[in-house]
Amino acid sequence: MRLELWKDEDQTVFTFLDTWAEGIRGVGEGEVASQPGGPGTPWPGVAAGWHEMIDRLESVATGRSAQHGISELCDFYVGYLSALYRWQRSVQRVS
């Protein structure tokens, strides 16, 4: 995971990168898990938690309040991640 925050002229730039270096536990080569943490994990809630943390950081930095609560973010990520994995399964992988 990497978080970067720096000043670039008259704006603040924020970068957040989270990757899975060792693959997904319990998933065989060439298979796509239903969730990055493996089947049955609460990944939409984890993604929503990261999103909420970033919203709070923005609130501290700018004084603006977050637009969405954790429940709304969880609902969003359930749909978003479902669509993402459906798309990933449809992409042909070549070695």
PDB file of C-alpha atoms in Angstrom:
ATOM      1  CA  MET A   1       0.000   0.000   0.000  1.00  0.00           C
ATOM      2  CA  ARG A   2       1.229   3.482  -0.796  1.00  0.00           C
ATOM      3  CA  LEU A   3      -0.133   6.890   0.213  1.00  0.00           C
ATOM      4  CA  GLU A   4       1.402  10.040  -1.236  1.00  0.00           C
ATOM      5  CA  LEU A   5       0.457  13.640  -0.500  1.00  0.00           C
ATOM      6  CA  TRP A   6       2.336  16.619  -1.907  1.00  0.00           C
ATOM      7  CA  LYS A   7       1.903  20.228  -2.989  1.00  0.00           C
ATOM      8  CA  ASP A   8       2.020  20.935  -6.738  1.00  0.00           C
ATOM      9  CA  GLU A   9       1.858  24.669  -7.453  1.00  0.00           C
ATOM     10  CA  ASP A  10      -1.539  25.788  -6.112  1.00  0.00           C
ATOM     11  CA  GLN A  11      -3.074  22.355  -5.473  1.00  0.00           C
ATOM     12  CA  THR A  12      -2.518  19.355  -3.240  1.00  0.00           C
ATOM     13  CA  VAL A  13      -2.051  16.009  -4.990  1.00  0.00           C
ATOM     14  CA  PHE A  14      -3.065  12.793  -3.270  1.00  0.00           C
ATOM     15  CA  THR A  15      -2.298   9.280  -4.520  1.00  0.00           C
ATOM     16  CA  PHE A  16      -3.533   6.067  -2.907  1.00  0.00           C
ATOM     17  CA  LEU A  17      -2.411   2.706  -4.297  1.00  0.00           C
ATOM     18  CA  ASP A  18      -3.298  -0.655  -2.760  1.00  0.00           C
ATOM     19  CA  THR A  19      -2.116  -3.848  -4.478  1.00  0.00           C
ATOM     20  CA  TRP A  20      -2.019  -7.550  -3.685  1.00  0.00           C
ATOM     21  CA  ALA A  21       1.606  -8.607  -4.120  1.00  0.00           C
ATOM     22  CA  GLU A  22       1.270 -12.337  -3.440  1.00  0.00           C
ATOM     23  CA  GLY A  23      -1.997 -13.074  -5.217  1.00  0.00           C
ATOM     24  CA  ILE A  24      -5.199 -14.263  -3.685  1.00  0.00           C
ATOM     25  CA  ARG A  25      -5.125 -17.027  -1.096  1.00  0.00           C
ATOM     26  CA  GLY A  26      -7.244 -20.035  -2.046  1.00  0.00           C
ATOM     27  CA  VAL A  27      -7.519 -19.267  -5.755  1.00  0.00           C
ATOM     28  CA  GLY A  28      -5.753 -21.382  -8.358  1.00  0.00           C
ATOM     29  CA  GLU A  29      -3.613 -20.118 -11.229  1.00  0.00           C
ATOM     30  CA  GLY A  30      -5.739 -18.463 -13.906  1.00  0.00           C
ATOM     31  CA  GLU A  31      -8.837 -18.245 -11.692  1.00  0.00           C
ATOM     32  CA  VAL A  32     -10.441 -14.990 -10.611  1.00  0.00           C
ATOM     33  CA  ALA A  33     -11.739 -14.736  -7.055  1.00  0.00           C
ATOM     34  CA  SER A  34     -15.092 -13.160  -6.358  1.00  0.00           C
ATOM     35  CA  GLN A  35     -13.325 -10.794  -3.944  1.00  0.00           C
ATOM     36  CA  PRO A  36      -9.661  -9.690  -3.673  1.00  0.00           C
ATOM     37  CA  GLY A  37      -9.343 -11.107  -0.163  1.00  0.00           C
ATOM     38  CA  GLY A  38     -10.725 -14.429  -1.359  1.00  0.00           C
ATOM     39  CA  PRO A  39     -14.251 -15.805  -1.484  1.00  0.00           C
ATOM     40  CA  GLY A  40     -16.360 -14.995   1.556  1.00  0.00           C
ATOM     41  CA  THR A  41     -14.376 -11.965   2.714  1.00  0.00           C
ATOM     42  CA  PRO A  42     -16.059  -8.635   3.464  1.00  0.00           C
ATOM     43  CA  TRP A  43     -14.247  -6.768   0.684  1.00  0.00           C
ATOM     44  CA  PRO A  44     -16.973  -4.185  -0.121  1.00  0.00           C
ATOM     45  CA  GLY A  45     -16.793  -3.083   3.531  1.00  0.00           C
ATOM     46  CA  VAL A  46     -12.996  -2.883   3.401  1.00  0.00           C
ATOM     47  CA  ALA A  47     -13.081  -0.769   0.238  1.00  0.00           C
ATOM     48  CA  ALA A  48     -15.795   1.428   1.776  1.00  0.00           C
ATOM     49  CA  GLY A  49     -13.646   1.862   4.896  1.00  0.00           C
ATOM     50  CA  TRP A  50     -10.666   3.036   2.840  1.00  0.00           C
ATOM     51  CA  HIS A  51     -12.956   5.396   0.923  1.00  0.00           C
ATOM     52  CA  GLU A  52     -14.352   6.801   4.179  1.00  0.00           C
ATOM     53  CA  MET A  53     -10.815   7.273   5.549  1.00  0.00           C
ATOM     54  CA  ILE A  54      -9.839   9.248   2.436  1.00  0.00           C
ATOM     55  CA  ASP A  55     -13.023  11.325   2.727  1.00  0.00           C
ATOM     56  CA  ARG A  56     -12.110  12.149   6.327  1.00  0.00           C
ATOM     57  CA  LEU A  57      -8.585  13.123   5.315  1.00  0.00           C
ATOM     58  CA  GLU A  58     -10.072  15.455   2.698  1.00  0.00           C
ATOM     59  CA  SER A  59     -12.404  16.896   5.327  1.00  0.00           C
ATOM     60  CA  VAL A  60      -9.476  17.680   7.636  1.00  0.00           C
ATOM     61  CA  ALA A  61      -7.490  19.226   4.788  1.00  0.00           C
ATOM     62  CA  THR A  62     -10.295  21.272   3.217  1.00  0.00           C
ATOM     63  CA  GLY A  63     -13.024  21.683   5.810  1.00  0.00           C
ATOM     64  CA  ARG A  64     -15.599  20.117   3.459  1.00  0.00           C
ATOM     65  CA  SER A  65     -17.702  17.344   4.921  1.00  0.00           C
ATOM     66  CA  ALA A  66     -17.955  13.889   3.318  1.00  0.00           C
ATOM     67  CA  GLN A  67     -20.755  13.399   0.805  1.00  0.00           C
ATOM     68  CA  HIS A  68     -21.474   9.749   1.691  1.00  0.00           C
ATOM     69  CA  GLY A  69     -21.727   7.633   4.827  1.00  0.00           C
ATOM     70  CA  ILE A  70     -20.232   4.176   5.354  1.00  0.00           C
ATOM     71  CA  SER A  71     -23.542   2.367   4.605  1.00  0.00           C
ATOM     72  CA  GLU A  72     -23.940   4.162   1.287  1.00  0.00           C
ATOM     73  CA  LEU A  73     -20.291   3.439   0.406  1.00  0.00           C
ATOM     74  CA  CYS A  74     -20.720  -0.278   1.239  1.00  0.00           C
ATOM     75  CA  ASP A  75     -23.761  -0.448  -1.053  1.00  0.00           C
ATOM     76  CA  PHE A  76     -21.790   1.283  -3.808  1.00  0.00           C
ATOM     77  CA  TYR A  77     -18.830  -1.116  -3.545  1.00  0.00           C
ATOM     78  CA  VAL A  78     -21.050  -4.211  -3.622  1.00  0.00           C
ATOM     79  CA  GLY A  79     -22.251  -3.146  -7.078  1.00  0.00           C
ATOM     80  CA  TYR A  80     -18.923  -1.744  -8.234  1.00  0.00           C
ATOM     81  CA  LEU A  81     -16.901  -4.840  -7.310  1.00  0.00           C
ATOM     82  CA  SER A  82     -19.531  -7.172  -8.798  1.00  0.00           C
ATOM     83  CA  ALA A  83     -19.277  -5.305 -12.105  1.00  0.00           C
ATOM     84  CA  LEU A  84     -15.468  -5.244 -11.923  1.00  0.00           C
ATOM     85  CA  TYR A  85     -15.163  -9.020 -11.450  1.00  0.00           C
ATOM     86  CA  ARG A  86     -17.780  -9.699 -14.129  1.00  0.00           C
ATOM     87  CA  TRP A  87     -15.653  -7.598 -16.505  1.00  0.00           C
ATOM     88  CA  GLN A  88     -12.417  -9.340 -15.429  1.00  0.00           C
ATOM     89  CA  ARG A  89     -13.940 -12.776 -16.130  1.00  0.00           C
ATOM     90  CA  SER A  90     -14.924 -11.639 -19.623  1.00  0.00           C
ATOM     91  CA  VAL A  91     -11.404 -10.462 -20.569  1.00  0.00           C
ATOM     92  CA  GLN A  92      -9.299 -13.016 -22.410  1.00  0.00           C
ATOM     93  CA  ARG A  93      -5.934 -13.455 -20.739  1.00  0.00           C
ATOM     94  CA  VAL A  94      -2.875 -14.319 -22.817  1.00  0.00           C
ATOM     95  CA  SER A  95       0.512 -15.344 -21.505  1.00  0.00           C
TER      96      SER A  95
END
